[in-house]
GROMACS .gro file of C-alpha atoms in nm:
model
  254
    1MET     CA    1   0.350   0.848  -2.170
    2THR     CA    2   0.401   0.885  -1.795
    3ASP     CA    3   0.634   1.162  -1.690
    4PRO     CA    4   0.900   0.971  -1.490
    5THR     CA    5   0.972   1.280  -1.284
    6GLY     CA    6   0.609   1.375  -1.218
    7SER     CA    7   0.460   1.390  -0.872
    8ALA     CA    8   0.393   1.070  -0.684
    9VAL     CA    9   0.148   1.019  -0.398
   10VAL     CA   10   0.198   0.754  -0.132
   11THR     CA   11  -0.079   0.701   0.120
   12GLY     CA   12   0.024   0.577   0.461
   13GLY     CA   13   0.376   0.682   0.370
   14ALA     CA   14   0.497   0.803   0.708
   15GLN     CA   15   0.635   0.471   0.830
   16GLY     CA   16   0.715   0.112   0.742
   17ILE     CA   17   0.652  -0.005   0.388
   18GLY     CA   18   0.497   0.328   0.286
   19LEU     CA   19   0.801   0.527   0.393
   20ALA     CA   20   1.033   0.288   0.209
   21ILE     CA   21   0.820   0.337  -0.104
   22ALA     CA   22   0.833   0.716  -0.067
   23ARG     CA   23   1.211   0.703  -0.039
   24ASP     CA   24   1.249   0.487  -0.349
   25LEU     CA   25   1.018   0.707  -0.555
   26ALA     CA   26   1.204   1.017  -0.443
   27ALA     CA   27   1.533   0.852  -0.540
   28ALA     CA   28   1.383   0.780  -0.883
   29GLY     CA   29   1.324   1.152  -0.936
   30HIS     CA   30   0.960   1.191  -0.837
   31ARG     CA   31   0.833   1.480  -0.629
   32VAL     CA   32   0.666   1.283  -0.351
   33ALA     CA   33   0.359   1.368  -0.146
   34ILE     CA   34   0.310   1.153   0.161
   35LEU     CA   35  -0.054   1.135   0.271
   36GLY     CA   36  -0.145   1.034   0.624
   37THR     CA   37  -0.362   1.112   0.922
   38ARG     CA   38  -0.080   1.243   1.142
   39SER     CA   39  -0.071   1.613   1.215
   40PRO     CA   40   0.148   1.827   0.988
   41ALA     CA   41   0.378   1.885   1.286
   42ALA     CA   42   0.445   1.512   1.293
   43GLY     CA   43   0.432   1.448   0.918
   44ASP     CA   44   0.624   1.744   0.776
   45PRO     CA   45   0.964   1.638   0.916
   46ILE     CA   46   0.923   1.295   0.756
   47ALA     CA   47   0.866   1.449   0.414
   48GLN     CA   48   1.151   1.694   0.468
   49GLU     CA   49   1.387   1.401   0.520
   50LEU     CA   50   1.324   1.309   0.156
   51GLY     CA   51   1.447   1.648   0.038
   52PRO     CA   52   1.315   1.994  -0.048
   53ASP     CA   53   1.074   1.893  -0.327
   54HIS     CA   54   0.856   1.663  -0.116
   55ILE     CA   55   0.556   1.735   0.105
   56TYR     CA   56   0.332   1.582   0.368
   57VAL     CA   57  -0.045   1.625   0.338
   58GLN     CA   58  -0.281   1.536   0.619
   59ALA     CA   59  -0.583   1.350   0.488
   60ASP     CA   60  -0.813   1.061   0.572
   61VAL     CA   61  -0.833   0.839   0.263
   62ALA     CA   62  -1.182   0.728   0.363
   63ASP     CA   63  -1.315   1.086   0.343
   64GLU     CA   64  -1.397   1.196  -0.012
   65ALA     CA   65  -1.376   1.569   0.058
   66GLN     CA   66  -1.037   1.534   0.224
   67VAL     CA   67  -0.903   1.320  -0.062
   68GLU     CA   68  -1.021   1.569  -0.325
   69SER     CA   69  -0.864   1.857  -0.134
   70ALA     CA   70  -0.539   1.669  -0.075
   71LEU     CA   71  -0.487   1.582  -0.441
   72ALA     CA   72  -0.569   1.937  -0.546
   73GLU     CA   73  -0.300   2.053  -0.303
   74VAL     CA   74  -0.050   1.805  -0.446
   75ALA     CA   75  -0.118   1.926  -0.801
   76ALA     CA   76  -0.076   2.288  -0.697
   77LYS     CA   77   0.250   2.234  -0.508
   78LEU     CA   78   0.421   1.950  -0.694
   79GLY     CA   79   0.243   1.916  -1.026
   80ARG     CA   80  -0.014   1.670  -1.149
   81VAL     CA   81   0.004   1.316  -1.018
   82SER     CA   82   0.167   1.059  -1.243
   83VAL     CA   83   0.211   0.786  -0.981
   84LEU     CA   84  -0.027   0.681  -0.704
   85VAL     CA   85   0.056   0.417  -0.444
   86ASN     CA   86  -0.243   0.314  -0.237
   87ASN     CA   87  -0.063   0.183   0.069
   88ALA     CA   88  -0.276   0.310   0.360
   89GLY     CA   89  -0.431   0.033   0.562
   90VAL     CA   90  -0.504  -0.091   0.909
   91GLY     CA   91  -0.485  -0.447   1.035
   92SER     CA   92  -0.798  -0.609   1.169
   93SER     CA   93  -0.882  -0.936   1.340
   94ALA     CA   94  -1.232  -1.015   1.463
   95ASP     CA   95  -1.495  -1.278   1.529
   96VAL     CA   96  -1.753  -1.302   1.248
   97ALA     CA   97  -2.043  -1.293   1.492
   98GLU     CA   98  -1.905  -1.018   1.714
   99LEU     CA   99  -1.769  -0.751   1.478
  100GLU     CA  100  -1.985  -0.438   1.487
  101GLN     CA  101  -2.113  -0.289   1.162
  102LYS     CA  102  -1.959   0.048   1.243
  103ASP     CA  103  -1.619  -0.115   1.285
  104TRP     CA  104  -1.659  -0.305   0.956
  105ASP     CA  105  -1.748   0.019   0.777
  106ALA     CA  106  -1.459   0.213   0.931
  107PHE     CA  107  -1.212  -0.063   0.844
  108PHE     CA  108  -1.327  -0.100   0.483
  109GLY     CA  109  -1.331   0.278   0.448
  110VAL     CA  110  -0.953   0.278   0.480
  111ASP     CA  111  -0.850  -0.062   0.348
  112LEU     CA  112  -1.069  -0.073   0.035
  113LYS     CA  113  -1.277   0.239  -0.027
  114GLY     CA  114  -0.974   0.461   0.026
  115SER     CA  115  -0.793   0.308  -0.273
  116TRP     CA  116  -1.091   0.383  -0.496
  117LEU     CA  117  -1.132   0.739  -0.366
  118MET     CA  118  -0.763   0.817  -0.418
  119SER     CA  119  -0.781   0.675  -0.770
  120LYS     CA  120  -1.101   0.867  -0.843
  121PHE     CA  121  -0.924   1.201  -0.799
  122ALA     CA  122  -0.580   1.099  -0.927
  123VAL     CA  123  -0.700   0.953  -1.257
  124PRO     CA  124  -0.817   1.286  -1.407
  125GLN     CA  125  -0.470   1.431  -1.341
  126MET     CA  126  -0.308   1.127  -1.503
  127ARG     CA  127  -0.534   1.160  -1.806
  128GLU     CA  128  -0.422   1.520  -1.846
  129LEU     CA  129  -0.061   1.397  -1.841
  130GLY     CA  130  -0.134   1.129  -2.098
  131GLY     CA  131  -0.089   0.836  -1.862
  132GLY     CA  132   0.022   0.720  -1.521
  133ALA     CA  133   0.073   0.428  -1.287
  134ILE     CA  134  -0.127   0.311  -0.988
  135VAL     CA  135   0.006   0.050  -0.748
  136ASN     CA  136  -0.233  -0.092  -0.490
  137ILE     CA  137  -0.087  -0.260  -0.183
  138SER     CA  138  -0.279  -0.578  -0.107
  139SER     CA  139  -0.154  -0.876   0.095
  140ILE     CA  140  -0.111  -1.249   0.061
  141HIS     CA  141  -0.417  -1.255   0.291
  142ALA     CA  142  -0.613  -1.184  -0.028
  143THR     CA  143  -0.568  -1.544  -0.139
  144LEU     CA  144  -0.482  -1.734   0.179
  145THR     CA  145  -0.526  -1.639   0.540
  146ARG     CA  146  -0.545  -1.757   0.899
  147ALA     CA  147  -0.820  -1.773   1.159
  148GLY     CA  148  -0.959  -1.446   1.286
  149MET     CA  149  -0.849  -1.231   0.994
  150PHE     CA  150  -1.172  -1.226   0.792
  151PRO     CA  151  -1.219  -0.846   0.763
  152TYR     CA  152  -0.858  -0.797   0.651
  153ALA     CA  153  -0.865  -1.089   0.408
  154ALA     CA  154  -1.191  -0.966   0.256
  155ALA     CA  155  -1.061  -0.612   0.207
  156LYS     CA  156  -0.733  -0.726   0.054
  157ALA     CA  157  -0.916  -0.961  -0.183
  158GLY     CA  158  -1.125  -0.660  -0.282
  159ILE     CA  159  -0.806  -0.470  -0.363
  160LEU     CA  160  -0.713  -0.738  -0.617
  161GLY     CA  161  -1.056  -0.715  -0.781
  162LEU     CA  162  -1.030  -0.337  -0.788
  163THR     CA  163  -0.686  -0.363  -0.947
  164ARG     CA  164  -0.800  -0.595  -1.226
  165SER     CA  165  -1.106  -0.386  -1.307
  166MET     CA  166  -0.922  -0.053  -1.305
  167ALA     CA  167  -0.647  -0.200  -1.522
  168LEU     CA  168  -0.905  -0.284  -1.788
  169ASP     CA  169  -1.101   0.038  -1.755
  170LEU     CA  170  -0.796   0.267  -1.766
  171ALA     CA  171  -0.577   0.090  -2.021
  172ALA     CA  172  -0.699   0.312  -2.305
  173ASP     CA  173  -0.584   0.613  -2.102
  174HIS     CA  174  -0.233   0.464  -2.075
  175ILE     CA  175  -0.279   0.428  -1.701
  176ARG     CA  176  -0.134   0.104  -1.568
  177VAL     CA  177  -0.275  -0.050  -1.251
  178ASN     CA  178  -0.099  -0.327  -1.059
  179ALA     CA  179  -0.103  -0.474  -0.710
  180VAL     CA  180   0.170  -0.584  -0.472
  181SER     CA  181   0.089  -0.845  -0.208
  182PRO     CA  182   0.343  -0.850   0.075
  183GLY     CA  183   0.375  -1.140   0.314
  184TYR     CA  184   0.548  -1.114   0.651
  185ILE     CA  185   0.755  -0.795   0.645
  186ARG     CA  186   0.971  -0.666   0.929
  187THR     CA  187   0.762  -0.364   1.029
  188PRO     CA  188   0.696  -0.226   1.380
  189PRO     CA  189   0.357  -0.406   1.414
  190ILE     CA  190   0.510  -0.744   1.326
  191GLU     CA  191   0.806  -0.686   1.556
  192ASN     CA  192   0.575  -0.584   1.841
  193LEU     CA  193   0.356  -0.890   1.782
  194TYR     CA  194   0.635  -1.146   1.783
  195ASN     CA  195   0.839  -0.980   2.056
  196SER     CA  196   0.532  -1.002   2.282
  197ARG     CA  197   0.502  -1.380   2.244
  198PRO     CA  198   0.581  -1.592   2.554
  199ASP     CA  199   0.897  -1.719   2.381
  200PRO     CA  200   0.992  -1.454   2.123
  201LYS     CA  201   1.305  -1.636   2.008
  202ALA     CA  202   1.112  -1.954   1.929
  203ALA     CA  203   0.830  -1.756   1.764
  204TRP     CA  204   1.073  -1.575   1.533
  205ALA     CA  205   1.252  -1.902   1.451
  206ARG     CA  206   0.925  -2.073   1.359
  207LEU     CA  207   0.814  -1.780   1.144
  208GLU     CA  208   1.142  -1.777   0.952
  209GLU     CA  209   1.140  -2.156   0.916
  210VAL     CA  210   0.808  -2.166   0.727
  211HIS     CA  211   0.944  -1.933   0.458
  212PRO     CA  212   1.123  -2.109   0.171
  213LEU     CA  213   1.383  -1.829   0.175
  214GLY     CA  214   1.434  -1.882   0.547
  215ARG     CA  215   1.350  -1.531   0.662
  216ILE     CA  216   1.086  -1.260   0.647
  217GLY     CA  217   1.113  -0.956   0.422
  218THR     CA  218   1.208  -0.592   0.470
  219PRO     CA  219   1.011  -0.282   0.372
  220GLU     CA  220   1.281  -0.204   0.116
  221GLU     CA  221   1.221  -0.535  -0.060
  222VAL     CA  222   0.857  -0.442  -0.107
  223SER     CA  223   0.933  -0.086  -0.212
  224ALA     CA  224   1.176  -0.203  -0.480
  225VAL     CA  225   0.894  -0.394  -0.650
  226VAL     CA  226   0.656  -0.099  -0.617
  227ALA     CA  227   0.913   0.139  -0.765
  228PHE     CA  228   0.963  -0.096  -1.060
  229LEU     CA  229   0.588  -0.120  -1.128
  230ALA     CA  230   0.562   0.259  -1.111
  231SER     CA  231   0.848   0.306  -1.357
  232PRO     CA  232   0.870   0.304  -1.738
  233ALA     CA  233   1.059  -0.026  -1.705
  234ALA     CA  234   0.721  -0.188  -1.634
  235SER     CA  235   0.550  -0.022  -1.931
  236PHE     CA  236   0.391  -0.350  -2.050
  237VAL     CA  237   0.273  -0.464  -1.705
  238THR     CA  238  -0.085  -0.397  -1.597
  239GLY     CA  239  -0.352  -0.586  -1.408
  240ALA     CA  240  -0.089  -0.801  -1.237
  241THR     CA  241  -0.039  -0.902  -0.876
  242TRP     CA  242   0.317  -0.940  -0.748
  243ASN     CA  243   0.364  -1.144  -0.431
  244VAL     CA  244   0.656  -1.035  -0.215
  245ASP     CA  245   0.650  -1.309   0.046
  246GLY     CA  246   0.970  -1.512   0.034
  247GLY     CA  247   0.780  -1.799  -0.131
  248LEU     CA  248   0.542  -1.845   0.163
  249SER     CA  249   0.227  -1.855  -0.053
  250VAL     CA  250   0.352  -2.138  -0.277
  251ARG     CA  251   0.430  -2.379   0.005
  252PHE     CA  252   0.198  -2.646   0.145
  253ALA     CA  253   0.144  -2.629   0.519
  254SER     CA  254   0.349  -2.895   0.692
   0.00000   0.00000   0.00000
């Protein structure tokens, strides 16, 4: 049985959706470790905002040695990991014929391989605890996408395959594995993108119009779903993908 107050690790947790997830897990009683590539000088104050029992650990999720060291540090300072949220990711748009192999490898190192590496070193700690929960952050780009987004769509589709396979492989260990696929969420990158359009007001209006709920989401609306999947309330949920997209992915283009 997962310890509901055990330590929780959130990758890419220093801003946006990741920070909202860290806040919700801290509010649920977890000792939270935020992992990111920022320097400790930049990351420590963010963790300190959560309270005294939370830490920031600098680590590149694409680097196996750094991941192993980071999760050993979390166990030593906060206790073994009972919840892992693989949220770290970078956006990518490219032309199929022009993307360089080194850029493909670097992108997939963070957006796909990183989720496996984090799980590789968190799972043994969860087994020692008798169970745990892993939530992988995918995207609605895993199942539908738009032109120019092929590296991102491919990586996020891979996250869904990883989630299904790990859910089967780890079920006997009482480790649940689920995915959350956000749609358009009001984060700094989205705001920067739409505010830079020639007519920002019209661009925002069009974006909101295509959503059945008439608006885009907030980081807190994603984090609420993640916190549920990480909690004992979702004890019979594994291998599932939860879309948080305001109904966008169930609507025909028109």
